[in-house]
CSV table of C-alpha atoms and ligand atoms in Angstrom, one decimal:
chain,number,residue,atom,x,y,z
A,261,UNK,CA,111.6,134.0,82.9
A,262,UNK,CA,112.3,133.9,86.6
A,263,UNK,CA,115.3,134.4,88.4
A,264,UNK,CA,116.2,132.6,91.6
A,265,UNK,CA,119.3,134.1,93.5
A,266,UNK,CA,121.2,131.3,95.5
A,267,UNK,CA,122.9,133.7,98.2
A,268,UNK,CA,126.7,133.3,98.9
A,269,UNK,CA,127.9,130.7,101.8
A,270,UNK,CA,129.3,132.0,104.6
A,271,UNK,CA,133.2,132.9,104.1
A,272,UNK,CA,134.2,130.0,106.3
A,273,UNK,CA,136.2,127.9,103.0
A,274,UNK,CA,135.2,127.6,99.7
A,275,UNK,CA,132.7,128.4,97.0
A,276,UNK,CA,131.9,131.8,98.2
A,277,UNK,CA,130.0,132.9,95.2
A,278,UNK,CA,126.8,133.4,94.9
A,279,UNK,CA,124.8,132.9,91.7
A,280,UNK,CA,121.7,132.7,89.6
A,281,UNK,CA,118.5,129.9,88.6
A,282,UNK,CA,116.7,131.5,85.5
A,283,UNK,CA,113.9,129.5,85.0
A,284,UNK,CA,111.5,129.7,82.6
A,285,UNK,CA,110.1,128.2,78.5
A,286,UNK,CA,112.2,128.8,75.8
A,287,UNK,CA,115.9,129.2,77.9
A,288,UNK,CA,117.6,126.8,76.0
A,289,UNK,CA,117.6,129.2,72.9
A,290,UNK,CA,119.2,132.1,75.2
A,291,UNK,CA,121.8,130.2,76.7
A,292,UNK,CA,124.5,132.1,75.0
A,293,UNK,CA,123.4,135.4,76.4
A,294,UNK,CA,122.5,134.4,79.6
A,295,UNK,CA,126.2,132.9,79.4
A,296,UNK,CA,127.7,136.0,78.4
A,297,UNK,CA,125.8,137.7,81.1
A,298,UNK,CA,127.6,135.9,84.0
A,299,UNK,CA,131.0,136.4,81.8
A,300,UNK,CA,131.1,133.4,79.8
A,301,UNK,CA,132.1,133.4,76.4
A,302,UNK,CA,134.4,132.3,73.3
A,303,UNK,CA,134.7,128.2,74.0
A,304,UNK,CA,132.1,126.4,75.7
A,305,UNK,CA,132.1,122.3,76.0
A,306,UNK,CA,128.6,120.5,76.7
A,307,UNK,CA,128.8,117.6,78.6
A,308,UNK,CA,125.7,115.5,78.3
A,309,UNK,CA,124.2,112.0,77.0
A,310,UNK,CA,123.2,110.0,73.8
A,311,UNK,CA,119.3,110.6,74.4
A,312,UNK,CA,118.7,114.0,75.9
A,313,UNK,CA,121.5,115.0,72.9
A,314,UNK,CA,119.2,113.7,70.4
A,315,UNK,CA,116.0,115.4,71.6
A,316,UNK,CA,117.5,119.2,72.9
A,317,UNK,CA,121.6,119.4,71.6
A,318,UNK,CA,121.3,120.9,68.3
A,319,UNK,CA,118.4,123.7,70.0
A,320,UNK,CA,121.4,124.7,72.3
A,321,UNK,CA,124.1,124.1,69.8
A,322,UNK,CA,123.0,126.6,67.6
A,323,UNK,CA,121.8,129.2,70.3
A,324,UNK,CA,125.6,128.9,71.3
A,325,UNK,CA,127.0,129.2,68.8
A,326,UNK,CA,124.7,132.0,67.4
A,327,UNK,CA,126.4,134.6,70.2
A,328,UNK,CA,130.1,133.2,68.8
A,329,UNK,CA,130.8,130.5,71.0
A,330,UNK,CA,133.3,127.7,69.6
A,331,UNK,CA,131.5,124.9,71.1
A,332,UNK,CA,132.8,120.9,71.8
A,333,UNK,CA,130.0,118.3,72.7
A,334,UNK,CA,131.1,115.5,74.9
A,335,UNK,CA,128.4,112.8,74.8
A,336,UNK,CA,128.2,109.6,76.8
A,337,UNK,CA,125.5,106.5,77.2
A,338,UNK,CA,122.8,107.6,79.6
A,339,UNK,CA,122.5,105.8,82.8
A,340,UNK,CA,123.4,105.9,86.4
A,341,UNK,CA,126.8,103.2,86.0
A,342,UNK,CA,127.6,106.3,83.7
A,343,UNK,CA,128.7,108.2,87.3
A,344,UNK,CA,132.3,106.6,87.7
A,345,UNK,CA,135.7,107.5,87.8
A,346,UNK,CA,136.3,105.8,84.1
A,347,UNK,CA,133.6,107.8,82.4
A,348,UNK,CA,135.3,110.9,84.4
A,349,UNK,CA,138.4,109.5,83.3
A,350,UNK,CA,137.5,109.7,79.9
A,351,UNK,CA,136.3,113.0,80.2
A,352,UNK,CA,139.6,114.5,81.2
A,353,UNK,CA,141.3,113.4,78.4
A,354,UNK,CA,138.9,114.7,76.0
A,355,UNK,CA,138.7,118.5,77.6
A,356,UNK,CA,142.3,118.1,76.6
A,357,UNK,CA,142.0,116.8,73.4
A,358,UNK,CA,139.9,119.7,73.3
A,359,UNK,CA,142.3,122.3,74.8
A,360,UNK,CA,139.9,123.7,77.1
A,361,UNK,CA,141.5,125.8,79.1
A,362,UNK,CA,141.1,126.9,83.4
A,363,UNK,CA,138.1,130.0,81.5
A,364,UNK,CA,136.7,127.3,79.3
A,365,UNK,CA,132.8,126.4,80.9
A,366,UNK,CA,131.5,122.5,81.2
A,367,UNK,CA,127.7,122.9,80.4
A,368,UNK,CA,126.1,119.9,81.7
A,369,UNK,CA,122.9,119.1,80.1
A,370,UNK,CA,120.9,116.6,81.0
A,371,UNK,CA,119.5,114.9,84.4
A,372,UNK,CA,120.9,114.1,87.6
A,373,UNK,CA,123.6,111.6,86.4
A,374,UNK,CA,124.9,113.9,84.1
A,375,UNK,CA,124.8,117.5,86.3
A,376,UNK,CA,126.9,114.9,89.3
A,377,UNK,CA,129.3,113.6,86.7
A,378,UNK,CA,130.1,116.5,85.0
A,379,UNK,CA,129.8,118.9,88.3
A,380,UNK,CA,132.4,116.5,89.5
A,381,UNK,CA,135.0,117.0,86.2
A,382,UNK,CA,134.6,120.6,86.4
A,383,UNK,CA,135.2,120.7,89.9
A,384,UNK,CA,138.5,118.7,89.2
A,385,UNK,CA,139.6,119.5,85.7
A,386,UNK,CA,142.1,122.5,86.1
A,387,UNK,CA,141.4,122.5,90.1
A,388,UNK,CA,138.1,123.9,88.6
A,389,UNK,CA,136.5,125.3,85.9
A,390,UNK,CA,133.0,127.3,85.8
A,391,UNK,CA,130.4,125.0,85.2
A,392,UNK,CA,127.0,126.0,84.0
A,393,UNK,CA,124.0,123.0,85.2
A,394,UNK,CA,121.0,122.9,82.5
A,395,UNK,CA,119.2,120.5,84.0
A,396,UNK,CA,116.3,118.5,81.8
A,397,UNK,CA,114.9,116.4,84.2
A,398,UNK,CA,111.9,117.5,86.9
A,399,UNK,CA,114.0,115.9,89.6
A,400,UNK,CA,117.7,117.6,88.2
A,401,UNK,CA,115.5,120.9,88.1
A,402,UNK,CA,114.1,120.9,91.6
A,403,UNK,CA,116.7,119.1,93.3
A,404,UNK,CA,119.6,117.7,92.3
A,405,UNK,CA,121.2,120.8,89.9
A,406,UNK,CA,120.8,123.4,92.9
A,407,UNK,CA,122.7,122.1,96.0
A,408,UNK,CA,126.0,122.2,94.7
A,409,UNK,CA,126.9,118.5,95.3
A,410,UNK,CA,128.9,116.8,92.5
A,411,UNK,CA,129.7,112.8,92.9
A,412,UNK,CA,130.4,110.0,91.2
A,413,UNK,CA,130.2,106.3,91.9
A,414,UNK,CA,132.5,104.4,93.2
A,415,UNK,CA,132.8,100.5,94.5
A,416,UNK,CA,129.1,100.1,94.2
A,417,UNK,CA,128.5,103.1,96.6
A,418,UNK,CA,126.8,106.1,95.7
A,419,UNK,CA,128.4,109.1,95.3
A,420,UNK,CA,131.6,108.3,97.4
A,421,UNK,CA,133.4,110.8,95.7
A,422,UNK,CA,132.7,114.3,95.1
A,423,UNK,CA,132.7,117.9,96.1
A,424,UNK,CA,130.3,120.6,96.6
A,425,UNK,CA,130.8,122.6,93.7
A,426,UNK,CA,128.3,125.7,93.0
A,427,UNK,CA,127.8,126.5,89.3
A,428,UNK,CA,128.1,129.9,87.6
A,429,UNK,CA,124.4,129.9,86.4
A,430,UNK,CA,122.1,127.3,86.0
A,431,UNK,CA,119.3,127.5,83.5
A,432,UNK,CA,116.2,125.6,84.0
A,433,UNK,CA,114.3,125.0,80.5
A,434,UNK,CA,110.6,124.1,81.4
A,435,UNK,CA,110.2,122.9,77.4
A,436,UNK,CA,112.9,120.3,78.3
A,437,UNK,CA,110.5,119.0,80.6
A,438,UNK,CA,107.6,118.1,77.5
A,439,UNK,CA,109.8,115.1,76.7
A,440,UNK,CA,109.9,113.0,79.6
A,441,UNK,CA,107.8,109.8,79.9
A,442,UNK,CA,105.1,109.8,82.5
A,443,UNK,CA,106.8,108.3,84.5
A,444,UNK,CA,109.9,110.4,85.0
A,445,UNK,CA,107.8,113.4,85.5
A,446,UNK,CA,105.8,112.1,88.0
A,447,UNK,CA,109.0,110.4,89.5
A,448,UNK,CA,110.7,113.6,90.2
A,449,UNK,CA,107.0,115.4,91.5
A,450,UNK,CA,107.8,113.0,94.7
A,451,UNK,CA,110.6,115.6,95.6
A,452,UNK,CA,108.6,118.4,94.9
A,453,UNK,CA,105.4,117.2,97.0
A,454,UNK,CA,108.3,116.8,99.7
A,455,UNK,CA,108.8,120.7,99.9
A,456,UNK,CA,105.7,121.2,100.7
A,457,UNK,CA,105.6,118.3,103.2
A,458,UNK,CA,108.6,119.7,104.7
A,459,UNK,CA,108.3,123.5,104.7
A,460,UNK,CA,105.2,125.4,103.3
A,461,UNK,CA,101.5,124.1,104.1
A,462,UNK,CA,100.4,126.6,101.5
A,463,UNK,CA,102.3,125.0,98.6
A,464,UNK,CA,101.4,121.8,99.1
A,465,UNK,CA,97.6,122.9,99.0
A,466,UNK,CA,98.3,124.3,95.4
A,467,UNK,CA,99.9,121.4,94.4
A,468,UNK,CA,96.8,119.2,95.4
A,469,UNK,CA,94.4,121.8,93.3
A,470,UNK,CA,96.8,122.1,90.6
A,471,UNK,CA,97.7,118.2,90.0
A,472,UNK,CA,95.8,118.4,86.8
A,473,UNK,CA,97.0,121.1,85.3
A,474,UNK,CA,100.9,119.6,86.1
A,475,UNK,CA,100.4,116.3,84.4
A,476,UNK,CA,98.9,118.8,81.4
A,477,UNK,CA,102.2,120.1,81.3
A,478,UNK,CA,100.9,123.3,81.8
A,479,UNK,CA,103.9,125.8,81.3
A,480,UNK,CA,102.8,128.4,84.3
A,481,UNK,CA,102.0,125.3,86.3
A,482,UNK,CA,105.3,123.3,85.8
A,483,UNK,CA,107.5,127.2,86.5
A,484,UNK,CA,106.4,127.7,89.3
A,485,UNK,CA,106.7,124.7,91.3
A,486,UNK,CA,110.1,124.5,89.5
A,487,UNK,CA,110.3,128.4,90.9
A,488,UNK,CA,109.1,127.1,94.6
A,489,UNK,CA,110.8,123.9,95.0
A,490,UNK,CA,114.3,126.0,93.7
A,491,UNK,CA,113.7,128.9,95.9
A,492,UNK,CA,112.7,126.4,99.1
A,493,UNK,CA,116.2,124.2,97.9
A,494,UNK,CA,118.1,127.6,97.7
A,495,UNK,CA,117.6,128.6,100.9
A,496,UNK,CA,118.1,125.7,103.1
A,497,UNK,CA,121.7,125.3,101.0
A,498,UNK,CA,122.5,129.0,101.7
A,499,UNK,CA,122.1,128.3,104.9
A,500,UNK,CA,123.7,124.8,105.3
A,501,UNK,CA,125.9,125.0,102.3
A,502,UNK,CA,128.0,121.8,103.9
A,503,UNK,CA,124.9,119.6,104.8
A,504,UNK,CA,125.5,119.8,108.9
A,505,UNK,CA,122.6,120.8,110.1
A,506,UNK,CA,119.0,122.3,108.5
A,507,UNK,CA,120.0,120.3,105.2
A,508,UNK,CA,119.1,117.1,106.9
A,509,UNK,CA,115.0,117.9,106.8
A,510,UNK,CA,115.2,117.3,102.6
A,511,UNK,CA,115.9,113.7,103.5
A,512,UNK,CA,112.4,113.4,105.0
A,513,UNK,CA,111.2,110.0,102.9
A,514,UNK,CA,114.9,109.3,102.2
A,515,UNK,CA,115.4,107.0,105.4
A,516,UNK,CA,113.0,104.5,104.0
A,517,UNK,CA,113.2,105.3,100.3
A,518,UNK,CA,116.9,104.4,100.1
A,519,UNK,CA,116.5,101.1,101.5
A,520,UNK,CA,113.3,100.7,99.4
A,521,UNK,CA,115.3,101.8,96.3
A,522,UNK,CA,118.4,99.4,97.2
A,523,UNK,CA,115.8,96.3,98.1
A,524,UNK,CA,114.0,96.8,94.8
A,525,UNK,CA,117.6,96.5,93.0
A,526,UNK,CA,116.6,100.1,91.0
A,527,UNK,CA,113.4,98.7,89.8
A,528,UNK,CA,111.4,101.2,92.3
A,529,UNK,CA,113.1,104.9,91.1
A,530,UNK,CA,114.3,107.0,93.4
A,531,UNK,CA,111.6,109.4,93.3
A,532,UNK,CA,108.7,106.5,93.7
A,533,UNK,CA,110.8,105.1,96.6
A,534,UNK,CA,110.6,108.3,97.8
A,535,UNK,CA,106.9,108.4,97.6
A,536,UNK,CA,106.7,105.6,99.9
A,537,UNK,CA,109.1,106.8,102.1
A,538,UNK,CA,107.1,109.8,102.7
A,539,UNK,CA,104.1,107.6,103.4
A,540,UNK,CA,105.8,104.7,105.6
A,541,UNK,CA,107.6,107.5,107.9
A,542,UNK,CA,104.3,109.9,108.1
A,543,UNK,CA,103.1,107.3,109.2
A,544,UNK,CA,105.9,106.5,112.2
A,545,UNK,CA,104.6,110.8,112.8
A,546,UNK,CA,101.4,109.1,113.4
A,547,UNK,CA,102.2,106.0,115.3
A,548,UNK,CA,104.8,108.6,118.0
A,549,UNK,CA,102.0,110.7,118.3
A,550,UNK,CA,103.2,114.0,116.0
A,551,UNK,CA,100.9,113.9,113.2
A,552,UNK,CA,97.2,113.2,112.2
A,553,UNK,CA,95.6,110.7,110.3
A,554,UNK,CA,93.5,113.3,108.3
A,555,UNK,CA,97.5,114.7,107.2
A,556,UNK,CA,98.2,111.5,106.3
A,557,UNK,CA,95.5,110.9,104.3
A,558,UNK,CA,96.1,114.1,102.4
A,559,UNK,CA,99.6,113.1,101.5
A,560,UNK,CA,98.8,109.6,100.2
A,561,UNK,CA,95.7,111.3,97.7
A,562,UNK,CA,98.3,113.9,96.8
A,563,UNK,CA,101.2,111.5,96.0
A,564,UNK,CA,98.4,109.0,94.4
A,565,UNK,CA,97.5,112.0,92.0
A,566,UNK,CA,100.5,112.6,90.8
A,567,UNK,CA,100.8,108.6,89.6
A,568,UNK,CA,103.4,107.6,92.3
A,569,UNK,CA,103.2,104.3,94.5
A,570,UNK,CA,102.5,104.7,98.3
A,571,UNK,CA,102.5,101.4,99.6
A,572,UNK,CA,105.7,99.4,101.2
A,573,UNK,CA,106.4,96.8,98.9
A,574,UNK,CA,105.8,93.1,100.7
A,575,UNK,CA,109.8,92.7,100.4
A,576,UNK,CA,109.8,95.5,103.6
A,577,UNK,CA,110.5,94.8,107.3
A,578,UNK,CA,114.0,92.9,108.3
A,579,UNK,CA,115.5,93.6,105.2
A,580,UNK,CA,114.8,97.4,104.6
A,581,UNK,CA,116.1,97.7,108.4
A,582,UNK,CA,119.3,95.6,107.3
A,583,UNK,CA,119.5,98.3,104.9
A,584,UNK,CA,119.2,101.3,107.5
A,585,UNK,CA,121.9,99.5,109.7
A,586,UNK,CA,124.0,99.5,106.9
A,587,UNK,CA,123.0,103.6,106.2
A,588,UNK,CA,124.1,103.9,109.8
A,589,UNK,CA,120.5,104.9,110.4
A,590,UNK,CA,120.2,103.2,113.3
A,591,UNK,CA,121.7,102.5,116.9
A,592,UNK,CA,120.6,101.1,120.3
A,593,UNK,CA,117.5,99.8,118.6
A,594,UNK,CA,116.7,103.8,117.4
A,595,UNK,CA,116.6,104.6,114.5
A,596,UNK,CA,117.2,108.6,112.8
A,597,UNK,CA,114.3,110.1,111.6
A,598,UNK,CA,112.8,113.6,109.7
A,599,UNK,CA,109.3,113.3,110.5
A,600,UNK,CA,106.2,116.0,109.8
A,601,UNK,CA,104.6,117.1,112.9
A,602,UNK,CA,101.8,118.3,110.5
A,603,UNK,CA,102.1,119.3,106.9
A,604,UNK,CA,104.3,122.2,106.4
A,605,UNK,CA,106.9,121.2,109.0
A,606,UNK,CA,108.8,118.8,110.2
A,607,UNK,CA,110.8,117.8,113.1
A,608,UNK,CA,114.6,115.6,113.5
A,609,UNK,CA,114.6,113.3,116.2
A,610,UNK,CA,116.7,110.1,116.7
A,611,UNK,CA,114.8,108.2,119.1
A,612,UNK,CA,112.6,106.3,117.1
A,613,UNK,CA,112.3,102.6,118.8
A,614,UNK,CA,112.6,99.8,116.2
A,615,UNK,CA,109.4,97.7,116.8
A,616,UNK,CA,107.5,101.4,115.7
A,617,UNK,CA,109.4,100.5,112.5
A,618,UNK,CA,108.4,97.2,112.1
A,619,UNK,CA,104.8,97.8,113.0
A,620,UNK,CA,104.6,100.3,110.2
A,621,UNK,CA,106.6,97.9,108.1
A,622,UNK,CA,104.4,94.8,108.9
A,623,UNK,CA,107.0,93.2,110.0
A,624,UNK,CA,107.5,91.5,106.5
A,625,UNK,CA,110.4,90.0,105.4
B,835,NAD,N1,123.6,116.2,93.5
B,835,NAD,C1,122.5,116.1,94.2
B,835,NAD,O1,122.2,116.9,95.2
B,835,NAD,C2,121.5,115.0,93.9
B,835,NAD,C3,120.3,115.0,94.5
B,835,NAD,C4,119.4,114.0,94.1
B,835,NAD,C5,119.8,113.1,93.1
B,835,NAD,N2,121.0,113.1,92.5
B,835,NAD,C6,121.4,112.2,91.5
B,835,NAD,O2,120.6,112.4,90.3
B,835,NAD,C7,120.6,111.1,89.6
B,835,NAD,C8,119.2,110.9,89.0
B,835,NAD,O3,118.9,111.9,88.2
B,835,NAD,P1,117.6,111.8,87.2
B,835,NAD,O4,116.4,111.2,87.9
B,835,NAD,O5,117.5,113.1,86.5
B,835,NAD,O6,118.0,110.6,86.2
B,835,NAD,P2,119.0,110.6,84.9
B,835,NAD,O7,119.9,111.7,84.9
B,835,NAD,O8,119.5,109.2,84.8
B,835,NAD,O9,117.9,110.8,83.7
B,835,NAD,C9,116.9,109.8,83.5
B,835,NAD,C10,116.8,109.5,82.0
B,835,NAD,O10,116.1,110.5,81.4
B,835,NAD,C11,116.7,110.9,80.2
B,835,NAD,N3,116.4,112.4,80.0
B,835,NAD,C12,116.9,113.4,80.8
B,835,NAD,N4,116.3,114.5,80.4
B,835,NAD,C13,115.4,114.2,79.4
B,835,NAD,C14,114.4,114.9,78.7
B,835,NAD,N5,114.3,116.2,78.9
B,835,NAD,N6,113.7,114.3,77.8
B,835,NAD,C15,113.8,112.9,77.6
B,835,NAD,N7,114.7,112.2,78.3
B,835,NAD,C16,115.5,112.8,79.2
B,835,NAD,C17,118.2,110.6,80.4
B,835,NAD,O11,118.8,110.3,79.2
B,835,NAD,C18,118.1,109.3,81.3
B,835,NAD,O12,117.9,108.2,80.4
B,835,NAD,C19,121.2,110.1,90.5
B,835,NAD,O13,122.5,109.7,90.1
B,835,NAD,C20,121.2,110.7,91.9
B,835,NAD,O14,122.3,110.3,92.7
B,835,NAD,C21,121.9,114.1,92.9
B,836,ZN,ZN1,115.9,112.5,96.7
């Protein structure tokens, strides 16, 4: 097991505590100690859904309840509609059917949707209660468990409620991992191969000689990128806890992706539509003069390994840049941009002219 420390934010308002990522095999059957370590104990309710329930609940049910916790599981359909105010709703009323009280700890196990949804109802429920993430999903492991942002839906927009809300502990299982399809764990390598974009030339090099031995499912493999992309995610949130500044370079791919991911109508995933995010805006580097073809290339083989897309779709051009207006990506014909000056960094820069875009694009509509 490895332990990732995400360091307190700055006293400026809230959340000023600090707190640990154990990651490692075999975590789900030590969740009640490692609970009791960060002074949880005695009633514990999991929030999670019908399927990842089916495959891991009773493995963490009994380890719970093995160190004398009086457990309630709360279990909803799976899927991304699942993030609303109803399903949170609904949630409130059974914590108090429940009688779980301001000490009582929401465990949220499961992906993305469910760490958001139930990050948000223990952020709320009481004015707060601790909540412990145990994120099963490659993308809720390296990414969406660790910042601290909680959200649901609301009005067809995307997170348009929330809080930032650290958790007590959050425990990341590598077994959970084993039972994803192939295309969920390649889905959320996209943000992984984006750390290494981003940040660390030397990481990304072991993920294009270790690509094998990831969709193996080899266990040292899979912990420590899940080690790496959680110590890189830690980092940039302790020092940007709010997202005002630094945060901004983990959307590199997301200026494109979203709109890809809205213009496919959720048929491309988020983490694909990342993929060819990365691709389309390395390739606005190239085209402004910041980065090299031989950097690009590297990035497509890498993302091609790993079984992700890295072509625009033909839908592209006017409507992904109706999109970006919409984002409020763009003005005076510029549009907002995180793009790698070579692989391993990456620079912001708002002054990206439109017709760069649509070259890149093809001008498709
Ligand atoms: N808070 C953040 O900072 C942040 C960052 C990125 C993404 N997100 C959010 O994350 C969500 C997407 O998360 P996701 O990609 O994990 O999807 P998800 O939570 O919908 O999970 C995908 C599917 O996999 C199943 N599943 C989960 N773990 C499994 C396992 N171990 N074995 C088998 N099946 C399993 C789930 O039941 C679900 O059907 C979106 O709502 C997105 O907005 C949040
Ligand atoms: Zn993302």
């Amino acid at each position: 097991m490895q332990i990732v420390t995400v360091k307190p934010t700055p006293p400026d308002t809230q959340g000023k505590r600090g707190y640990n990522i154990y990651i490692g095999t075999g975590l789900l059957e030590q969740a009640g100690l490692l609970l009791k370590e960060n002074g949880l104990h005695d009633k514990a309710v999991i929030i999670t859904d019908q399927r990842v329930y089916s495959i891991h609940g009773s493995l963490l049910l009994q380890a719970l309840e093995r160190d004398q916790f009086q457990v309630t599981v709360l279990r909803i359909e799976p899927g991304e509609n699942q993030k609303s105010l109803e399903t949170a709703g609904r949630l409130y009323e059974a914590l108090t059917d429940a009688n779980a009280e301001r000490s009582t700890p929401i465990i949220a196990l499961g992906g993305g949707v469910i760490g958001d949804l139930a990050g948000f109802v223990a952020a709320t429920y009481m004015r707060g209660v601790p909540l412990v993430q145990i994120p099963t999903t490659v993308l809720a492991q390296a990414d969406s468990s660790l910042g601290g942002k909680t959200a649901v839906n609301h009005k067809n927009i995307k997170n348009m409620i929330g809080t930032f809300y650290p958790p007590s502990l959050t425990i990341a299982d590598i077994n959970t991992l084993k039972t994803l399809s192939e295309r969920e764990l390649n889905a959320g390598l996209a943000e992984v191969i984006k750390y290494g974009i981003i940040l660390d030339k030397r990481f990304f090099e072991y993920l294009e000689l270790n690509i094998g031995n990831i969709q193996k499912q080899d266990n040292n493999v899979l912990e420590t990128i899940i080690v790496k992309a959680a110590s890189y995610k830690a980092d940039i949130v302790a020092q940007d806890p709010y997202d005002r500044g630094i945060r901004n370079i983990l959307n590199f791919g997301h200026t494109i992706g979203h709109a890809v991911e809205t213009a496919s109508h959720l048929s491309i995933w988020h983490g694909e539509a990342v993929a060819i995010g990365m691709v389309a805006e390395a390739r606005i580097a190239q085209e402004v003069g910041l980065l090299s073809g031989n950097a690009i290339e590297r990035i497509i083989n890498l993302l091609k390994s790993a079984g992700l897309p890295t072509a625009l779709p033909t839908f592209s051009g006017g409507k992904l840049l109706d999109i970006m207006r919409h984002d409020k990506k763009v003005a005076d014909g510029k549009i907002r941009f995180i793009l790698p000056t070579e692989i391993g960094a990456v620079k912001m820069t708002d002054e990206v002219p439109v017709n760069i875009f649509e070259k890149v694009a093809g001008n498709k509509r």
